[in-house]
Amino acid sequence: MTQLRAAIVLSILFTLLTGLVYPLAITGLGQVLLPHQANGSLIKRGETIIGSALVGQHFASDRYFQGRPSVTSAVDPADATKTIDAPYNAANSTGSNLGPSSKALAETMEARAKALGVGPQPADMVTASASGLDPHITPSGAGVQIARIAKARGKPEAEIRALVERHTEGRDLGVLGQLRINVLVLNLALDAATP
Amino acid sequence: MQSDLLQAGLYALALFTAAVPLGWYMAKVFTGSITFLAPVERLLMGAAGEHREQGWKAYAASLLLFNAVGFALLFSILMLQHRMPLNPQGFDGLTWHLALNTAISFITNTNWQSYGGETTLSHLSQMMGLTTQNFLSAASGMAVAVAVARGFAARQARYLGNFWSDMTRGTLYILLPGAIMLALLFLALGMPQTLSASVEATTLEGAKQTLSLGPVASQVAIKQLGTNGGGFFNVNSAHPFENPNAITNFLSMLAILVIPVAFTFTYGRLIGDKRQGRALFAAMGILLVAAFTALYAAERFGNPLHAAFSDPAGGNMEGKEVRFGVVNSVLWAVATTAASNGSVNAMHDSLTPLGGMVAMVNMQLGEIIYGGAGVGLTGMLLFVILTVFLAGLMVGRTPEYLGKKIESREVKLAALTLLVTPIGVLVLGAIAIATGHAQTSVQDAGPHGLSELIYVYSSATGNNGSAFAGFTANTPFHNTMLGLAMLLGRFGYIIPILAIAGSLATKTPAAATAGTFPTHGPVFITLLVLTILIVGALTFLPVLALGPIAEHVSLLLGRTF
């Protein structure tokens, strides 16, 4: 019985300490010291929140660089028992989870590659990201889109290419990760440079 | 390629550099020399009212009781979350089977995600439910390792220590300070930490985007440090808010393995022979490097089926994130399956067949490649006992470990634990197939479907928690069966190893002689690694041949399903 009492008492005390005091203390510190990060690293234009610097968003227009394929979904507004495709749904993260020998995966990738050009295309532009919210593409993923953007915006390709190069982020701390471009940040710069 | 190896090397170096002093510190904590939180410790222990030394049975009983109470508490929170505060999205209570599965999952340090974080759980459930058990299940595992080390080192003793005190010290002096430091670092690097549930954005193209938020940093810190792995979001650490950049990724990977690695050094200090700890460190290290090499080669080589439309230079990027790239996804996949952590930064279901197989094997070996906090070490000690037994058979001498005779009781108990993974993976998996529940839950056709089933049951039995997530596990059948597998994989190891420790504690170590087989040299390390691989291969090679190996062959032949 004394063992059971110890189990119950310590469970309750530790729930308060690690389940309430700890996360609330971190929340308090975050909100006071690091409010930008604590609230999702939001990007605003004027008063409007246009997104988070960390989370990708869907671009369909030819005038914008597109991010990686995303297979997130949402509840169908017409029928709550069904789901519909909703790329970059930041309230329901998911990847495709398709296996390497999946016929569906091979066909989808082939279609994505054909939409971009002839022959093999950059891996990041034909595969779905893990989260469906990947904010980045690789420099070659941006490279295959430059001609399309230049045409849609009536600008020389060299100008767009220079913009991409300026917005290519190096490896973190010079070593970690790989070269990458934040698509939302690049598109904001694109709007600013070529209205 | 060079940059990839540089990142992997840097990770190994950082891990080792952090684990050595942490191992020393943890030994100090569990021998009672660290006291900076003594008033809090006294308060908690006073309230608990149990200070007596415990034999192995009492120690195990306390642990079971504590986990049972934790289960009841978490199960109630999950079932009743709709009636409690901090539920800004107004989520319903969970179904009984999802609550059962999730509660078992978190008390056994598995942290399997049948739930989809941002679409099922209230903030209260995430904080008071999951975060609490992230601490306590890890602390329970650490307590077991400490008790076992005491038993192995003791001389004619009856007691292994006091569970309540060990668990409290592990939480107060190791997990809590570590989690606070890590959470603040994560916050500074971009992880959200707020009580609001979401924010609405209007995208550049004018569409609405709802960004799910919450107290993320605090939970992610302990989910990594305590080898837990249960995510705040559905896609776990692949979500940009749960792992915003390559630096948070690096810190997360360090946190995943640092306590398990440090425990090999803590063990050496606790038993008063650091060479023994270093030998375990080396054996585990050999397996880890081998796993990384194999998985990296598979993912870098990519998928021959996709070579015509995906530039092979990019590797296999399906289910991976650009900010990590192939190498950091591979390092993570190896670390998380080696450490029984189970958090993911890439979707394992989309790994190449051989890459996925490496992750599977890491779990099927019993989570001993550093393994979970504390329990990885004790799992390895079971293999040590089997290895000295086999070595004893080869030379015809009574096996000894740390000068103590390993006799029939210890060998029987250790051999018994060899049944845990075959039952949890093969027997339960076979039942799922025979009853048709496997077929309705797998996503992919062909051999990959079998891989999904085997992966999921390996993950539950290994208390890992990662998934081939195409598999629909959130059904009454699988939630219950996976719950059983998790209980078996947790207590099926913990109870026998505590019993062995209890029995070894009573023995008197004999002085080493010229005929003693040393358990710290390269010969023993080699034997230990081979024993682990042979046992694993004998058990799982047939099913791996039908799953990932068959799938690999079909890729080479150009067949899809």
Tab-separated table of C-alpha atoms in Angstrom, chain B residues 11-425:
chain	number	residue	atom	x	y	z
B	11	TYR	CA	28.005	14.402	-35.593
B	12	ALA	CA	29.988	11.423	-34.299
B	13	LEU	CA	32.595	13.723	-32.805
B	14	ALA	CA	30.043	15.990	-31.110
B	15	LEU	CA	28.163	12.987	-29.756
B	16	PHE	CA	31.270	11.456	-28.230
B	17	THR	CA	32.443	14.794	-26.819
B	18	ALA	CA	29.105	15.360	-25.110
B	19	ALA	CA	28.583	11.786	-23.915
B	20	VAL	CA	31.855	11.363	-21.994
B	21	PRO	CA	31.270	14.174	-19.470
B	22	LEU	CA	27.564	13.366	-19.297
B	23	GLY	CA	28.419	9.764	-18.420
B	24	TRP	CA	30.608	11.005	-15.585
B	25	TYR	CA	27.876	13.407	-14.415
B	26	MET	CA	25.138	10.749	-14.480
B	27	ALA	CA	27.285	8.420	-12.370
B	28	LYS	CA	27.635	11.244	-9.843
B	29	VAL	CA	23.876	11.829	-9.892
B	30	PHE	CA	22.997	8.208	-9.222
B	31	THR	CA	25.571	7.790	-6.477
B	32	GLY	CA	24.054	10.807	-4.747
B	33	SER	CA	26.956	13.251	-5.087
B	34	ILE	CA	24.996	15.853	-7.049
B	35	THR	CA	22.743	17.765	-4.683
B	36	PHE	CA	21.983	21.217	-6.111
B	37	LEU	CA	18.255	20.468	-6.034
B	38	ALA	CA	18.331	18.730	-2.656
B	39	PRO	CA	15.375	20.704	-1.199
B	40	VAL	CA	13.117	19.738	-4.126
B	41	GLU	CA	14.352	16.167	-3.960
B	42	ARG	CA	13.683	15.989	-0.216
B	43	LEU	CA	10.209	17.434	-0.721
B	44	LEU	CA	9.315	14.866	-3.386
B	45	MET	CA	10.807	11.938	-1.507
B	46	GLY	CA	9.146	13.070	1.706
B	47	ALA	CA	5.777	13.189	-0.017
B	48	ALA	CA	6.392	9.741	-1.484
B	49	GLY	CA	7.345	8.411	1.937
B	50	GLU	CA	9.358	5.450	0.634
B	51	HIS	CA	13.091	5.449	1.265
B	52	ARG	CA	13.843	1.799	1.934
B	53	GLU	CA	16.368	-0.177	-0.053
B	54	GLN	CA	14.642	-2.611	-2.386
B	55	GLY	CA	15.500	-6.091	-3.591
B	56	TRP	CA	14.924	-6.791	-7.292
B	57	LYS	CA	11.294	-7.854	-6.803
B	58	ALA	CA	10.317	-4.774	-4.812
B	59	TYR	CA	12.214	-2.563	-7.263
B	60	ALA	CA	10.390	-4.109	-10.211
B	61	ALA	CA	7.046	-3.919	-8.383
B	62	SER	CA	7.517	-0.195	-7.706
B	63	LEU	CA	8.349	0.411	-11.356
B	64	LEU	CA	5.297	-1.526	-12.535
B	65	LEU	CA	3.047	0.259	-10.084
B	66	PHE	CA	4.395	3.668	-11.097
B	67	ASN	CA	3.893	2.904	-14.783
B	68	ALA	CA	0.380	1.563	-14.074
B	69	VAL	CA	-0.602	4.773	-12.303
B	70	GLY	CA	0.961	6.783	-15.135
B	71	PHE	CA	-1.090	4.750	-17.592
B	72	ALA	CA	-4.341	5.376	-15.702
B	73	LEU	CA	-3.651	9.095	-15.511
B	74	LEU	CA	-2.733	9.477	-19.189
B	75	PHE	CA	-5.578	7.264	-20.385
B	76	SER	CA	-8.057	9.416	-18.416
B	77	ILE	CA	-6.626	12.678	-19.736
B	78	LEU	CA	-6.862	11.451	-23.331
B	79	MET	CA	-10.414	10.109	-22.955
B	80	LEU	CA	-11.632	13.252	-21.193
B	81	GLN	CA	-9.668	15.999	-22.977
B	82	HIS	CA	-12.926	17.528	-24.301
B	83	ARG	CA	-14.042	18.214	-20.714
B	84	MET	CA	-10.790	19.822	-19.644
B	85	PRO	CA	-9.212	23.249	-20.192
B	86	LEU	CA	-6.494	24.156	-22.740
B	87	ASN	CA	-8.367	22.673	-25.670
B	88	PRO	CA	-8.502	25.679	-28.018
B	89	GLN	CA	-9.430	23.590	-31.072
B	90	GLY	CA	-12.262	21.854	-29.219
B	91	PHE	CA	-11.038	18.330	-29.993
B	92	ASP	CA	-13.150	15.391	-28.820
B	93	GLY	CA	-11.893	12.787	-26.389
B	94	LEU	CA	-9.978	9.965	-28.067
B	95	THR	CA	-11.611	6.619	-28.897
B	96	TRP	CA	-10.923	3.957	-26.234
B	97	HIS	CA	-8.518	2.061	-28.455
B	98	LEU	CA	-6.555	5.118	-29.523
B	99	ALA	CA	-6.340	6.293	-25.896
B	100	LEU	CA	-5.250	2.785	-24.835
B	101	ASN	CA	-2.601	2.605	-27.528
B	102	THR	CA	-1.288	6.113	-26.866
B	103	ALA	CA	-1.201	5.639	-23.083
B	104	ILE	CA	0.710	2.338	-23.351
B	105	SER	CA	2.921	3.908	-25.965
B	106	PHE	CA	3.992	6.755	-23.713
B	107	ILE	CA	4.477	4.811	-20.462
B	108	THR	CA	6.667	2.276	-22.287
B	109	ASN	CA	8.853	5.020	-23.810
B	110	THR	CA	7.727	3.924	-27.277
B	111	ASN	CA	5.811	7.035	-28.272
B	112	TRP	CA	4.241	5.389	-31.248
B	113	GLN	CA	1.980	7.837	-33.053
B	114	SER	CA	-1.370	6.338	-33.869
B	115	TYR	CA	-2.626	9.841	-33.167
B	116	GLY	CA	-2.082	12.783	-35.533
B	117	GLY	CA	-0.757	15.498	-33.183
B	118	GLU	CA	-2.202	18.723	-34.549
B	119	THR	CA	-5.529	17.126	-35.535
B	120	THR	CA	-6.331	15.044	-32.405
B	121	LEU	CA	-4.723	16.280	-29.189
B	122	SER	CA	-5.456	19.286	-26.986
B	123	HIS	CA	-2.635	21.340	-25.480
B	124	LEU	CA	-3.473	19.853	-22.080
B	125	SER	CA	-3.073	16.334	-23.461
B	126	GLN	CA	0.217	17.284	-25.101
B	127	MET	CA	1.600	18.933	-21.947
B	128	MET	CA	0.231	17.186	-18.870
B	129	GLY	CA	-0.279	13.899	-20.661
B	130	LEU	CA	2.470	13.312	-23.167
B	131	THR	CA	5.212	15.634	-21.938
B	132	THR	CA	4.934	14.241	-18.396
B	133	GLN	CA	5.288	10.651	-19.543
B	134	ASN	CA	8.159	11.669	-21.818
B	135	PHE	CA	10.035	12.501	-18.618
B	136	LEU	CA	8.811	9.664	-16.444
B	137	SER	CA	9.146	6.762	-18.872
B	138	ALA	CA	12.706	7.823	-19.638
B	139	ALA	CA	13.500	8.219	-15.947
B	140	SER	CA	12.040	4.747	-15.295
B	141	GLY	CA	14.330	3.230	-17.910
B	142	MET	CA	17.342	5.035	-16.487
B	143	ALA	CA	16.486	3.792	-12.993
B	144	VAL	CA	16.468	0.208	-14.281
B	145	ALA	CA	19.956	0.598	-15.736
B	146	VAL	CA	21.285	2.014	-12.488
B	147	ALA	CA	19.730	-0.752	-10.401
B	148	VAL	CA	21.144	-3.373	-12.752
B	149	ALA	CA	24.623	-1.847	-12.600
B	150	ARG	CA	24.446	-1.902	-8.790
B	151	GLY	CA	23.381	-5.547	-8.821
B	152	PHE	CA	26.181	-6.547	-11.189
B	153	ALA	CA	28.774	-4.764	-9.061
B	154	ALA	CA	27.482	-5.744	-5.612
B	155	ARG	CA	29.098	-8.322	-3.338
B	156	GLN	CA	26.711	-10.612	-1.471
B	157	ALA	CA	23.996	-7.972	-1.405
B	158	ARG	CA	20.229	-8.246	-1.325
B	159	TYR	CA	19.318	-4.762	-2.452
B	160	LEU	CA	19.504	-2.860	-5.728
B	161	GLY	CA	18.567	0.630	-4.469
B	162	ASN	CA	15.303	2.550	-4.214
B	163	PHE	CA	13.261	2.999	-7.399
B	164	TRP	CA	11.541	6.195	-6.277
B	165	SER	CA	14.816	7.856	-5.445
B	166	ASP	CA	16.549	6.780	-8.683
B	167	MET	CA	13.605	7.866	-10.822
B	168	THR	CA	13.353	11.219	-9.033
B	169	ARG	CA	17.076	11.911	-9.359
B	170	GLY	CA	17.082	11.027	-13.034
B	171	THR	CA	14.234	13.446	-13.686
B	172	LEU	CA	15.450	16.316	-11.507
B	173	TYR	CA	19.156	16.318	-12.234
B	174	ILE	CA	19.378	14.963	-15.766
B	175	LEU	CA	16.188	15.188	-17.820
B	176	LEU	CA	14.710	18.434	-16.500
B	177	PRO	CA	17.851	20.618	-16.723
B	178	GLY	CA	18.694	19.087	-20.080
B	179	ALA	CA	15.202	19.698	-21.435
B	180	ILE	CA	15.130	23.307	-20.220
B	181	MET	CA	18.447	24.106	-21.906
B	182	LEU	CA	17.448	22.351	-25.102
B	183	ALA	CA	13.964	23.914	-25.216
B	184	LEU	CA	15.411	27.422	-24.922
B	185	LEU	CA	17.957	26.707	-27.658
B	186	PHE	CA	15.205	25.304	-29.873
B	187	LEU	CA	13.079	28.381	-29.232
B	188	ALA	CA	15.883	30.723	-30.182
B	189	LEU	CA	16.410	28.718	-33.360
B	190	GLY	CA	12.772	29.101	-34.399
B	191	MET	CA	10.557	26.478	-32.741
B	192	PRO	CA	7.223	27.942	-31.624
B	193	GLN	CA	6.111	27.922	-27.988
B	194	THR	CA	2.681	29.388	-27.454
B	195	LEU	CA	-0.669	28.427	-26.002
B	196	SER	CA	-2.598	29.592	-29.050
B	197	ALA	CA	-3.554	26.828	-31.431
B	198	SER	CA	-3.060	28.408	-34.804
B	199	VAL	CA	-2.733	31.603	-36.787
B	200	GLU	CA	-4.389	32.520	-40.074
B	201	ALA	CA	-2.239	33.760	-42.919
B	202	THR	CA	-3.187	35.159	-46.319
B	203	THR	CA	-0.668	33.754	-48.761
B	204	LEU	CA	1.045	35.699	-51.546
B	205	GLU	CA	-1.524	34.295	-53.955
B	206	GLY	CA	-4.364	35.347	-51.656
B	207	ALA	CA	-5.333	31.932	-50.294
B	208	LYS	CA	-5.949	31.212	-46.620
B	209	GLN	CA	-3.334	29.165	-44.772
B	210	THR	CA	-3.942	27.995	-41.206
B	211	LEU	CA	-0.627	27.514	-39.410
B	212	SER	CA	-0.941	25.057	-36.502
B	213	LEU	CA	1.035	26.174	-33.459
B	214	GLY	CA	1.360	25.223	-29.806
B	215	PRO	CA	3.830	24.567	-26.994
B	216	VAL	CA	6.192	22.811	-29.385
B	217	ALA	CA	9.731	23.539	-28.156
B	218	SER	CA	9.166	22.255	-24.615
B	219	GLN	CA	7.783	18.959	-25.833
B	220	VAL	CA	10.322	18.418	-28.590
B	221	ALA	CA	13.231	18.966	-26.176
B	222	ILE	CA	12.197	16.108	-23.894
B	223	LYS	CA	10.921	13.916	-26.708
B	224	GLN	CA	14.481	13.811	-28.054
B	225	LEU	CA	16.400	13.733	-24.787
B	226	GLY	CA	14.302	10.963	-23.248
B	227	THR	CA	14.502	8.712	-26.358
B	228	ASN	CA	10.733	9.176	-26.593
B	229	GLY	CA	10.010	10.427	-30.072
B	230	GLY	CA	6.285	11.163	-30.024
B	231	GLY	CA	5.722	14.254	-32.117
B	232	PHE	CA	3.755	17.428	-31.576
B	233	PHE	CA	2.782	17.354	-35.242
B	234	ASN	CA	1.712	14.461	-37.413
B	235	VAL	CA	4.951	14.324	-39.409
B	236	ASN	CA	7.026	14.675	-36.274
B	237	SER	CA	10.439	16.305	-36.761
B	238	ALA	CA	9.966	16.635	-40.513
B	239	HIS	CA	7.552	19.509	-39.724
B	240	PRO	CA	9.249	22.895	-40.174
B	241	PHE	CA	7.966	24.059	-36.772
B	242	GLU	CA	9.221	20.921	-35.045
B	243	ASN	CA	12.635	21.071	-36.733
B	244	PRO	CA	13.167	24.426	-38.488
B	245	ASN	CA	16.751	24.102	-39.771
B	246	ALA	CA	19.891	21.996	-39.955
B	247	ILE	CA	21.075	23.302	-36.579
B	248	THR	CA	17.947	22.218	-34.678
B	249	ASN	CA	18.292	18.986	-36.609
B	250	PHE	CA	21.877	18.516	-35.436
B	251	LEU	CA	20.979	19.305	-31.819
B	252	SER	CA	17.996	16.947	-32.009
B	253	MET	CA	20.156	14.115	-33.298
B	254	LEU	CA	22.642	14.743	-30.485
B	255	ALA	CA	19.845	14.718	-27.921
B	256	ILE	CA	18.502	11.441	-29.316
B	257	LEU	CA	21.695	9.488	-28.671
B	258	VAL	CA	23.561	11.380	-25.969
B	259	ILE	CA	21.992	9.747	-22.890
B	260	PRO	CA	22.147	6.193	-24.295
B	261	VAL	CA	25.797	6.670	-25.303
B	262	ALA	CA	26.667	8.316	-21.993
B	263	PHE	CA	25.119	5.375	-20.145
B	264	THR	CA	27.885	3.055	-21.358
B	265	PHE	CA	30.363	5.312	-19.568
B	266	THR	CA	28.108	5.717	-16.526
B	267	TYR	CA	27.902	1.933	-16.330
B	268	GLY	CA	31.681	1.571	-16.351
B	269	ARG	CA	31.954	4.012	-13.471
B	270	LEU	CA	29.104	2.477	-11.464
B	271	ILE	CA	30.633	-1.007	-11.598
B	272	GLY	CA	34.106	0.360	-10.906
B	273	ASP	CA	35.643	-0.884	-14.176
B	274	LYS	CA	35.575	1.701	-16.938
B	275	ARG	CA	36.978	-0.777	-19.460
B	276	GLN	CA	33.718	-2.741	-19.355
B	277	GLY	CA	31.739	0.371	-20.261
B	278	ARG	CA	34.126	1.218	-23.072
B	279	ALA	CA	33.785	-2.301	-24.505
B	280	LEU	CA	29.993	-1.899	-24.692
B	281	PHE	CA	30.474	1.552	-26.213
B	282	ALA	CA	32.729	0.053	-28.887
B	283	ALA	CA	30.435	-2.856	-29.756
B	284	MET	CA	27.458	-0.527	-30.107
B	285	GLY	CA	29.569	1.951	-32.083
B	286	ILE	CA	30.590	-0.710	-34.602
B	287	LEU	CA	26.942	-1.589	-35.233
B	288	LEU	CA	25.972	2.092	-35.520
B	289	VAL	CA	28.652	2.902	-38.082
B	290	ALA	CA	27.755	-0.204	-40.087
B	291	ALA	CA	24.084	0.804	-40.098
B	292	PHE	CA	24.908	4.340	-41.215
B	293	THR	CA	27.138	3.150	-44.031
B	294	ALA	CA	24.519	0.765	-45.406
B	295	LEU	CA	21.612	3.199	-45.140
B	296	TYR	CA	23.602	6.077	-46.620
B	297	ALA	CA	24.721	4.008	-49.599
B	298	ALA	CA	21.137	2.901	-50.291
B	299	GLU	CA	19.658	6.422	-50.165
B	300	ARG	CA	22.485	8.132	-52.027
B	301	PHE	CA	22.291	5.566	-54.808
B	302	GLY	CA	18.584	6.324	-55.040
B	303	ASN	CA	15.857	4.397	-56.764
B	304	PRO	CA	16.711	2.951	-60.203
B	305	LEU	CA	13.019	2.993	-61.133
B	306	HIS	CA	13.000	6.790	-60.915
B	307	ALA	CA	16.284	7.502	-62.691
B	308	ALA	CA	14.551	8.526	-65.929
B	309	PHE	CA	12.660	11.413	-64.324
B	310	SER	CA	14.500	12.247	-61.066
B	311	ASP	CA	18.117	13.378	-61.395
B	312	PRO	CA	20.079	10.654	-59.547
B	313	ALA	CA	22.524	13.298	-58.263
B	314	GLY	CA	19.806	14.373	-55.825
B	315	GLY	CA	19.407	10.898	-54.290
B	316	ASN	CA	16.063	9.585	-53.075
B	317	MET	CA	14.195	12.747	-51.970
B	318	GLU	CA	10.673	11.327	-51.702
B	319	GLY	CA	9.561	11.964	-48.117
B	320	LYS	CA	12.625	14.053	-47.297
B	321	GLU	CA	13.104	17.782	-46.644
B	322	VAL	CA	15.504	20.065	-48.527
B	323	ARG	CA	16.892	21.756	-45.410
B	324	PHE	CA	18.239	18.370	-44.214
B	325	GLY	CA	19.110	16.703	-47.512
B	326	VAL	CA	19.894	13.021	-47.869
B	327	VAL	CA	22.731	12.774	-45.360
B	328	ASN	CA	20.932	14.348	-42.407
B	329	SER	CA	17.834	12.279	-43.139
B	330	VAL	CA	19.968	9.133	-43.143
B	331	LEU	CA	21.876	10.068	-39.978
B	332	TRP	CA	18.581	10.726	-38.263
B	333	ALA	CA	17.010	7.491	-39.473
B	334	VAL	CA	19.954	5.537	-38.091
B	335	ALA	CA	20.092	7.435	-34.783
B	336	THR	CA	16.374	7.237	-34.143
B	337	THR	CA	16.035	3.510	-34.861
B	338	ALA	CA	19.266	2.694	-33.007
B	339	ALA	CA	18.194	4.653	-29.940
B	340	SER	CA	14.576	3.482	-29.737
B	341	ASN	CA	13.665	7.146	-30.093
B	342	GLY	CA	11.321	6.857	-33.043
B	343	SER	CA	11.036	10.503	-34.007
B	344	VAL	CA	11.572	11.009	-37.731
B	345	ASN	CA	12.713	13.859	-39.972
B	346	ALA	CA	11.937	11.915	-43.158
B	347	MET	CA	9.208	9.446	-44.029
B	348	HIS	CA	10.706	6.003	-43.537
B	349	ASP	CA	7.989	4.392	-45.661
B	350	SER	CA	9.569	6.075	-48.693
B	351	LEU	CA	13.137	4.989	-47.941
B	352	THR	CA	14.692	2.670	-50.522
B	353	PRO	CA	14.041	-1.026	-49.716
B	354	LEU	CA	17.515	-1.671	-48.323
B	355	GLY	CA	17.550	1.650	-46.478
B	356	GLY	CA	14.254	0.794	-44.817
B	357	MET	CA	15.595	-2.653	-43.997
B	358	VAL	CA	18.523	-1.193	-42.055
B	359	ALA	CA	16.111	0.852	-39.944
B	360	MET	CA	14.048	-2.300	-39.377
B	361	VAL	CA	17.069	-4.379	-38.369
B	362	ASN	CA	18.181	-1.731	-35.864
B	363	MET	CA	14.860	-2.221	-34.084
B	364	GLN	CA	14.717	-5.999	-34.484
B	365	LEU	CA	18.086	-6.490	-32.786
B	366	GLY	CA	16.266	-5.417	-29.630
B	367	GLU	CA	17.149	-1.706	-29.534
B	368	ILE	CA	20.637	-2.249	-28.166
B	369	ILE	CA	22.690	-0.045	-30.513
B	370	TYR	CA	22.892	2.394	-27.601
B	371	GLY	CA	19.118	1.889	-27.395
B	372	GLY	CA	16.632	3.704	-25.175
B	373	ALA	CA	17.624	5.744	-22.123
B	374	GLY	CA	18.878	3.090	-19.682
B	375	VAL	CA	17.089	0.146	-21.270
B	376	GLY	CA	19.473	0.106	-24.253
B	377	LEU	CA	22.308	-0.629	-21.865
B	378	THR	CA	20.405	-3.336	-19.997
B	379	GLY	CA	19.319	-4.913	-23.293
B	380	MET	CA	22.973	-5.057	-24.282
B	381	LEU	CA	23.873	-6.658	-20.952
B	382	LEU	CA	21.513	-9.516	-21.786
B	383	PHE	CA	23.543	-10.119	-24.946
B	384	VAL	CA	26.737	-9.878	-22.881
B	385	ILE	CA	25.487	-12.722	-20.684
B	386	LEU	CA	24.643	-14.822	-23.729
B	387	THR	CA	28.038	-14.076	-25.243
B	388	VAL	CA	30.027	-15.100	-22.168
B	389	PHE	CA	27.854	-18.220	-22.000
B	390	LEU	CA	28.630	-19.092	-25.633
B	391	ALA	CA	32.306	-18.303	-25.097
B	392	GLY	CA	32.256	-20.526	-22.009
B	393	LEU	CA	30.809	-23.374	-24.057
B	394	MET	CA	33.534	-22.977	-26.660
B	395	VAL	CA	36.412	-23.334	-24.185
B	396	GLY	CA	34.615	-25.557	-21.692
B	397	ARG	CA	34.784	-23.262	-18.663
B	398	THR	CA	32.074	-21.899	-16.390
B	399	PRO	CA	31.220	-18.495	-17.849
B	400	GLU	CA	31.980	-15.444	-15.724
B	401	TYR	CA	31.159	-11.751	-16.019
B	402	LEU	CA	32.762	-9.175	-13.722
B	403	GLY	CA	34.200	-12.096	-11.783
B	404	LYS	CA	30.784	-13.577	-11.064
B	405	LYS	CA	29.756	-17.023	-12.222
B	406	ILE	CA	26.984	-16.949	-14.794
B	407	GLU	CA	24.878	-19.981	-13.964
B	408	SER	CA	21.808	-21.651	-15.327
B	409	ARG	CA	19.328	-19.177	-13.782
B	410	GLU	CA	20.962	-16.173	-15.430
B	411	VAL	CA	21.383	-17.880	-18.781
B	412	LYS	CA	17.767	-19.067	-18.786
B	413	LEU	CA	16.470	-15.596	-18.028
B	414	ALA	CA	18.667	-14.036	-20.707
B	415	ALA	CA	17.673	-16.671	-23.258
B	416	LEU	CA	14.021	-16.046	-22.428
B	417	THR	CA	14.353	-12.452	-23.604
B	418	LEU	CA	15.426	-13.716	-27.028
B	419	LEU	CA	11.777	-14.650	-27.510
B	420	VAL	CA	10.497	-11.096	-27.104
B	421	THR	CA	11.136	-9.796	-30.634
B	422	PRO	CA	10.065	-13.000	-32.441
B	423	ILE	CA	6.771	-13.026	-30.518
B	424	GLY	CA	6.132	-9.296	-30.855
B	425	VAL	CA	7.043	-9.087	-34.534
